[in-house]
Every structure is written in structure tokens, then in C-alpha cells.
Short mmCIF file of C-alpha atoms in Angstrom, two decimals:
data_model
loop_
_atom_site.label_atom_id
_atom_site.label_comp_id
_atom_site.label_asym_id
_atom_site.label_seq_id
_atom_site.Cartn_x
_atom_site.Cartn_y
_atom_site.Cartn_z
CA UNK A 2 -52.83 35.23 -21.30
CA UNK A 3 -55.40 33.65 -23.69
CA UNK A 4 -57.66 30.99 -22.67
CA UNK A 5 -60.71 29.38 -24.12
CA UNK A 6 -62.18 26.91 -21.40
CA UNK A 7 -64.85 24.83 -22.82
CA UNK A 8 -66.81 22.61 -20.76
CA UNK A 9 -67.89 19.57 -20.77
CA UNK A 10 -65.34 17.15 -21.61
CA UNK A 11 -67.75 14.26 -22.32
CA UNK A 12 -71.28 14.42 -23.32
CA UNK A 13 -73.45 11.81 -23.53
CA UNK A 14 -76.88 11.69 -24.96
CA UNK A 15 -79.57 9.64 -26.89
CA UNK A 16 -80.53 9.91 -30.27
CA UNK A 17 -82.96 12.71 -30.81
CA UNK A 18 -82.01 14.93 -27.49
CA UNK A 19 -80.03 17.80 -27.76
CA UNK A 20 -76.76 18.94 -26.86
CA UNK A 21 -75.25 21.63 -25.30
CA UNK A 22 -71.68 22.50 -24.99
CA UNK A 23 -70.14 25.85 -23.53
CA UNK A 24 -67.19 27.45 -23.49
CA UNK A 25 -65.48 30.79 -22.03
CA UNK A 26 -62.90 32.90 -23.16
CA UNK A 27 -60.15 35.60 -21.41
CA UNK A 28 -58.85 37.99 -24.03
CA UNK A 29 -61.58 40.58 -24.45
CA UNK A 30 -60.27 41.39 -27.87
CA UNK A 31 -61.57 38.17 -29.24
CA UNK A 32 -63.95 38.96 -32.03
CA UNK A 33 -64.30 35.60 -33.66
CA UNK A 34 -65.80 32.61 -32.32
CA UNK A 35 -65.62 29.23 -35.04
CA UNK A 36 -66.74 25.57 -33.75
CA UNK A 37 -65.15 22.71 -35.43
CA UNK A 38 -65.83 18.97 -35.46
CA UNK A 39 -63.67 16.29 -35.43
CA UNK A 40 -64.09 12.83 -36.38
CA UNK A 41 -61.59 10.09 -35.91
CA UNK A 42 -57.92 10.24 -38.36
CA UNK A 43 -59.29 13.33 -39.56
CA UNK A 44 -58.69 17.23 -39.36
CA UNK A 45 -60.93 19.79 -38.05
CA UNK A 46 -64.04 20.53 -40.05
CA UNK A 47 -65.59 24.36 -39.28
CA UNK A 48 -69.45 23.98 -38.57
CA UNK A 49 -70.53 27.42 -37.87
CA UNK A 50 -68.93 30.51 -36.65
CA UNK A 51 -70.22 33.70 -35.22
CA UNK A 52 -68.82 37.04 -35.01
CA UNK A 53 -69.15 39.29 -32.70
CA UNK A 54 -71.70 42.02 -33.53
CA UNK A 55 -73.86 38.75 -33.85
CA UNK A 56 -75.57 37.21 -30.67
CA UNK A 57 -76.72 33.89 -32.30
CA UNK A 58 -76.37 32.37 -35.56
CA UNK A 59 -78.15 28.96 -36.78
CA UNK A 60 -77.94 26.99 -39.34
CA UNK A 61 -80.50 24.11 -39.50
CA UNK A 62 -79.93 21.73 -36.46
CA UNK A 63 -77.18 23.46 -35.30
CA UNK A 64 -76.84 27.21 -33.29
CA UNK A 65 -74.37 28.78 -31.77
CA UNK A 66 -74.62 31.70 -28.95
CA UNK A 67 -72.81 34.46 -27.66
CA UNK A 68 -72.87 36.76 -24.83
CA UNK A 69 -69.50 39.33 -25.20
CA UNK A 70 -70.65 40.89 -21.39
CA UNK A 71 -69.89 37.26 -19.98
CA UNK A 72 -67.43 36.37 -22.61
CA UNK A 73 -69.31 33.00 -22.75
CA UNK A 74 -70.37 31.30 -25.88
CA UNK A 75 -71.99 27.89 -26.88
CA UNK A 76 -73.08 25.25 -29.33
CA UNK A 77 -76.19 23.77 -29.64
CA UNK A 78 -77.02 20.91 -31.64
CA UNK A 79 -80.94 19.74 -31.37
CA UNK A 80 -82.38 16.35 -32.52
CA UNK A 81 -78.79 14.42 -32.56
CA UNK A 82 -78.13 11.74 -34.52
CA UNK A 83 -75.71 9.07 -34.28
CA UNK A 84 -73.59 10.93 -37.11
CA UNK A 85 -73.17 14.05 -34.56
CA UNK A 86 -71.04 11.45 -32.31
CA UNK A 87 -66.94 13.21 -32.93
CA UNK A 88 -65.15 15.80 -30.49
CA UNK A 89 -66.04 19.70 -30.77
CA UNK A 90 -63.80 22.62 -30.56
CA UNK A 91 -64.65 25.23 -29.50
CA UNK A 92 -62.38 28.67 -30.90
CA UNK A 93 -61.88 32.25 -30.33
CA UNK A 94 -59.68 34.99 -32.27
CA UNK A 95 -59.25 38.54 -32.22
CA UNK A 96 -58.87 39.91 -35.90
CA UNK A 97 -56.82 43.40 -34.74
CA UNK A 98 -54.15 43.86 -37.40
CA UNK A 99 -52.50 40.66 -38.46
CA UNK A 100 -53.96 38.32 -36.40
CA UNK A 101 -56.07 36.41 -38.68
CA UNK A 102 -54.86 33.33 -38.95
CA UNK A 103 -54.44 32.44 -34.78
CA UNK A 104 -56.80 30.48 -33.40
CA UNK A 105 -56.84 29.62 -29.25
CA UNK A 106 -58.87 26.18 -28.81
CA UNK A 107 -60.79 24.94 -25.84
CA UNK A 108 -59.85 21.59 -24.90
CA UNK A 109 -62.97 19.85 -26.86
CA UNK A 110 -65.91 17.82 -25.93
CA UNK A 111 -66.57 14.26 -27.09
CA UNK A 112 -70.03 13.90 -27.80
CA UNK A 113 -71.81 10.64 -27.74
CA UNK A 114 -75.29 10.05 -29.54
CA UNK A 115 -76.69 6.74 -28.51
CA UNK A 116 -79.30 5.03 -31.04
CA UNK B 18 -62.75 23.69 -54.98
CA UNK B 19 -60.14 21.69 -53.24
CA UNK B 20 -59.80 21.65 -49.62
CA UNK B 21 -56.46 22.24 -47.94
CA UNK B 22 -53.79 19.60 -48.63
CA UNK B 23 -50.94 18.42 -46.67
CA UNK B 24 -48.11 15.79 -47.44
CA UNK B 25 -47.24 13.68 -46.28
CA UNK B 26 -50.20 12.16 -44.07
CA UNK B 27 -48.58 9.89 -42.01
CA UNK B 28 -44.19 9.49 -41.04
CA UNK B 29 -42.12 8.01 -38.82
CA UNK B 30 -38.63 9.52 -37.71
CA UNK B 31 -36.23 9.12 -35.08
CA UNK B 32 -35.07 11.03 -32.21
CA UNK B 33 -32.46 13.67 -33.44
CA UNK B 34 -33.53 13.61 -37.41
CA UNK B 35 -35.63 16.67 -38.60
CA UNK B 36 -38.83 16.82 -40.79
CA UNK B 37 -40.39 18.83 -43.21
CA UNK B 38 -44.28 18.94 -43.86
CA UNK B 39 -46.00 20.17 -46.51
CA UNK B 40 -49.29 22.53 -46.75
CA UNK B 41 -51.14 23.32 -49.66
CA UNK B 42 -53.86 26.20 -49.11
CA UNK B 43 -57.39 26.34 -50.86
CA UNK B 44 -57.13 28.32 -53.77
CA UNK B 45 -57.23 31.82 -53.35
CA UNK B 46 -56.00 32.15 -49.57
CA UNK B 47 -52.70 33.69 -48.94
CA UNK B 48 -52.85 33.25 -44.94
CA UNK B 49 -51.28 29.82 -43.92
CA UNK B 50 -51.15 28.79 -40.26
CA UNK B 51 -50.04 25.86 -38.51
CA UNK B 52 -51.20 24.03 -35.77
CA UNK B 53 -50.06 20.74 -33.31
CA UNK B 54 -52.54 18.83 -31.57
CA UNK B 55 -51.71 16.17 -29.26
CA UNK B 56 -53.41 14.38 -26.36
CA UNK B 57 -52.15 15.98 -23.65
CA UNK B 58 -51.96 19.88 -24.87
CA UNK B 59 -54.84 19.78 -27.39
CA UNK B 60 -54.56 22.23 -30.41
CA UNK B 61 -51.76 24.52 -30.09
CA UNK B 62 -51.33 27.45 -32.94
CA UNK B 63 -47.21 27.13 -34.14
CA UNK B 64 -47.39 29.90 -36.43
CA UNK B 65 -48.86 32.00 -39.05
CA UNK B 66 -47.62 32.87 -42.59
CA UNK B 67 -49.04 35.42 -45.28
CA UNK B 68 -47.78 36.91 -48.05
CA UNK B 69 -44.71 35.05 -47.46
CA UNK B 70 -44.07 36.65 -44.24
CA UNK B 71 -44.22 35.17 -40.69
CA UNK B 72 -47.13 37.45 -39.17
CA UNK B 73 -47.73 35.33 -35.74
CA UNK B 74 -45.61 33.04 -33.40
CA UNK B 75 -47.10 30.44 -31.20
CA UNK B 76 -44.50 29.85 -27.75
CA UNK B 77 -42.81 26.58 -29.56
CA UNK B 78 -39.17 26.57 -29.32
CA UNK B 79 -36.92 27.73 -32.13
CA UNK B 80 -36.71 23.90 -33.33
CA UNK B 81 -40.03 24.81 -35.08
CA UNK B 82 -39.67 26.72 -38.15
CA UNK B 83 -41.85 27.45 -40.95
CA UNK B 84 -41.97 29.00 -44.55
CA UNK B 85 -44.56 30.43 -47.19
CA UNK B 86 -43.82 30.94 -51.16
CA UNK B 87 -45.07 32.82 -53.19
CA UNK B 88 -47.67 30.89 -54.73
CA UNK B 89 -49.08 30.71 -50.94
CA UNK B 90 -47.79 27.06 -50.05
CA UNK B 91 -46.30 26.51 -46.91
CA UNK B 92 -43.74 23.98 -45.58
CA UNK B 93 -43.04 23.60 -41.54
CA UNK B 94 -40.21 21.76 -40.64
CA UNK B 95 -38.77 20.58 -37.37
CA UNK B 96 -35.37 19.85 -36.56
CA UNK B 97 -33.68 17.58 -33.79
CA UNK B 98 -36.36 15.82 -33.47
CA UNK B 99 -38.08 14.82 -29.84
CA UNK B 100 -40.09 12.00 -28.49
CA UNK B 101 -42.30 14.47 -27.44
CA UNK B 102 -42.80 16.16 -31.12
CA UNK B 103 -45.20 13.40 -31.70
CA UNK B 104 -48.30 14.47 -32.54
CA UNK B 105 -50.90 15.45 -35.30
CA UNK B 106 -49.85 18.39 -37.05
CA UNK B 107 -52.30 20.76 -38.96
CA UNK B 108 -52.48 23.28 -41.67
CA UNK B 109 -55.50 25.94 -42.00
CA UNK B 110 -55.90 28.61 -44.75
CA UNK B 111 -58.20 31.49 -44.88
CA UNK B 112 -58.39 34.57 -47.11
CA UNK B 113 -59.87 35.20 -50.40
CA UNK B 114 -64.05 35.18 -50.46
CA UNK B 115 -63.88 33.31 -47.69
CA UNK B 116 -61.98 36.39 -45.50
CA UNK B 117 -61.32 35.30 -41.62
CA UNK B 118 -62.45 31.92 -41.88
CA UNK B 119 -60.19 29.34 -40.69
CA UNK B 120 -60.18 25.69 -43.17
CA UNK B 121 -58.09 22.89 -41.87
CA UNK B 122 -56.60 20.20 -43.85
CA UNK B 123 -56.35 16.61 -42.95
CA UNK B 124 -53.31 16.77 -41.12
CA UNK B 125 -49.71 15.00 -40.79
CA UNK B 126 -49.62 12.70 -38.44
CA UNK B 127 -46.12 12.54 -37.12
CA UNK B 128 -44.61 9.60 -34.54
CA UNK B 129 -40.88 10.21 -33.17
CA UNK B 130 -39.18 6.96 -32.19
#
């Protein structure tokens, strides 16, 4: 069935590095890849998305890749700053007929930033 | 523009009572979709609603049970209650100028006792 495994779990790092989080999906069909962040009592906010007939998208310190041949994809975030610290989701949908609106989730990464 | 809003944000019910849970989409978007995320099973897509018609099922038990109108809101509700219904429960909307992109409200957070 559908499965988006996202790796890693936890992610530590100091204030300025970057990060790096990766995740793989199954269905083949997926066509849509959003990354959300989540911060404490509150709901998923999208940060960037790619589709894809794109292989990388950025959008000032943040970039996201994707390879369709491996059916990998990942976030980058460069310079981090305490602010960054939340858990990411990573997403993946396939937008054939009527399928708009379903989303399969990794399991998310909580990022760290130390100052 | 408003984001998407959902009532209430935070309820308490017992075993055996059902709930209903409210969605309002941004402006515009006439897809509705519903999500639960707990601990355990992260974020799990329930089901999917546009044009006032169910157009995707997540594998949640028939207890789970949602509606749209036609001015696009959305109400989920969940009946006989379970410990194990406990959990954050989320509303997205896309559509519109925005097209496939998926918004998420702030969620209902829901505790079974």
C-alpha cells in the first residue's frame, strides 16, 4: 500500500548548521510532495512543496529535492536558527482524478537548533 | 484571507458519547479533508469531501463519519466514542488559486475519558 518513510526521527544541530531530513515513498503515482512544520498546540503549517516535473525548489533558507527514479525526496534547511526547532512532515499525493485532497505522512522529524 | 478554522479547539467526552467537529475552509476552496494525528499512528487521512460529496475514505471504521454543505464547510463527527479516539484532529482545504495545495487549520484536540 502507501508509505512515506521519512528518516530521521530526531535531529539535532547547532545554530547556524544545516539540516537535512529525507524521506521515501511507495506508490509511484505520487505526484505531489508538500513539507509541513509543526510547532507545539498547533496544526501543520505547509513550508514548501514540489511537484513532480520539478527536481528542486527553494525558497530562501529552505530547499527541497526530488529524485522520482529513487522515489526519494528531502528537505533542507541551511543556517538554522533556534526558531527552525518544531517536528517536520514530510507528504506525498498522487493528484489522478479525485484524489486531491489525501495526503500520506511520514512519521516526522523533531528538529533541534541549539543556540 | 483567513486561514482554515475549526471549532471547537479543545473537548472532553466520555466513553460511549459521540462528537461533532467543525471545519471551516479558506475562502474559495471547495475540497475539505480530514485528518487524526496521534502519538502512536502519526497523521492519518479520515476522509475527503468536495462539492458536498465524499470523494476519498481513509481505513477508519464506520464510527467516523463526515459531511460537507454547500457553502464548503465541513463537520466530522464520531459516534460511540473510544478511549482510543483521543487524539488531535485536523481539517485541510485546498482549491481555488491555490489548486492542490493542502492548508491545515489549528486542529481539535479531542480527549475520551
Amino acid at each position: 500500500g502507501e508509505n512515506v518513510e521519512q528518516h530521521p526521527s530526531t535531529l539535532s544541530v547547532q545554530e547556524g548548521d544545516s539540516a537535512v531530513i529525507k524521506c521515501t515513498y511507495s506508490d509511484s503515482a505520487s505526484n505531489y510532495f508538500p513539507w509541513y512544520k509543526q510547532e507545539l498546540g498547533k496544526g501543520p503549517q505547509l513550508i514548501i512543496d514540489i511537484r513532480s516535473n520539478v527536481g528542486e525548489k527553494k525558497d530562501q533558507r529552505i530547499a527541497v529535492t526530488l529524485n522520482k527514479t529513487a522515489k526519494h525526496f528531502s528537505l533542507h534547511i541551511t543556517e538554522t536558527q533556534p526558531e527552525d526547532s518544531a517536528v517536520y512532515f514530510c507528504a506525498a499525493s498522487s493528484f489522478l482524478s479525485g484524489n486531491t485532497g489525501k495526503l500520506i505522512f511520514g512519521q516526522g522529524t523533531t528538529l533541534q537548533v541549539k543556540p | 484571507k483567513a486561514g482554515v478554522t475549526q471549532t471547537p479547539r479543545y473537548l472532553i467526552k466520555t466513553r460511549g458519547q459521540q462528537v461533532t467537529l467543525s471545519c471551516s475552509p479558506i475562502s474559495g476552496h471547495r475540497s475539505v479533508s480530514w485528518y487524526q494525528q496521534t502519538p502512536g499512528q502519526g497523521l492519518q487521512f479520515l476522509f475527503e469531501y468536495f462539492s458536498e460529496t465524499q470523494r476519498n475514505k481513509g481505513n477508519f471504521p464506520g464510527r467516523f463519519s463526515g459531511r460537507q454543505f454547500s457553502n464548503s464547510r465541513s463537520e466530522m463527527n464520531v459516534s460511540t466514542l473510544e478511549l482510543g479516539d483521543s487524539a488531535l484532529y485536523l481539517c485541510a482545504s485546498s482549491g481555488g488559486t491555490a489548486g492542490n495545495t493542502i492548508y491545515f487549520g489549528e486542529g481539535s484536540w479531542l480527549t475520551v475519558v
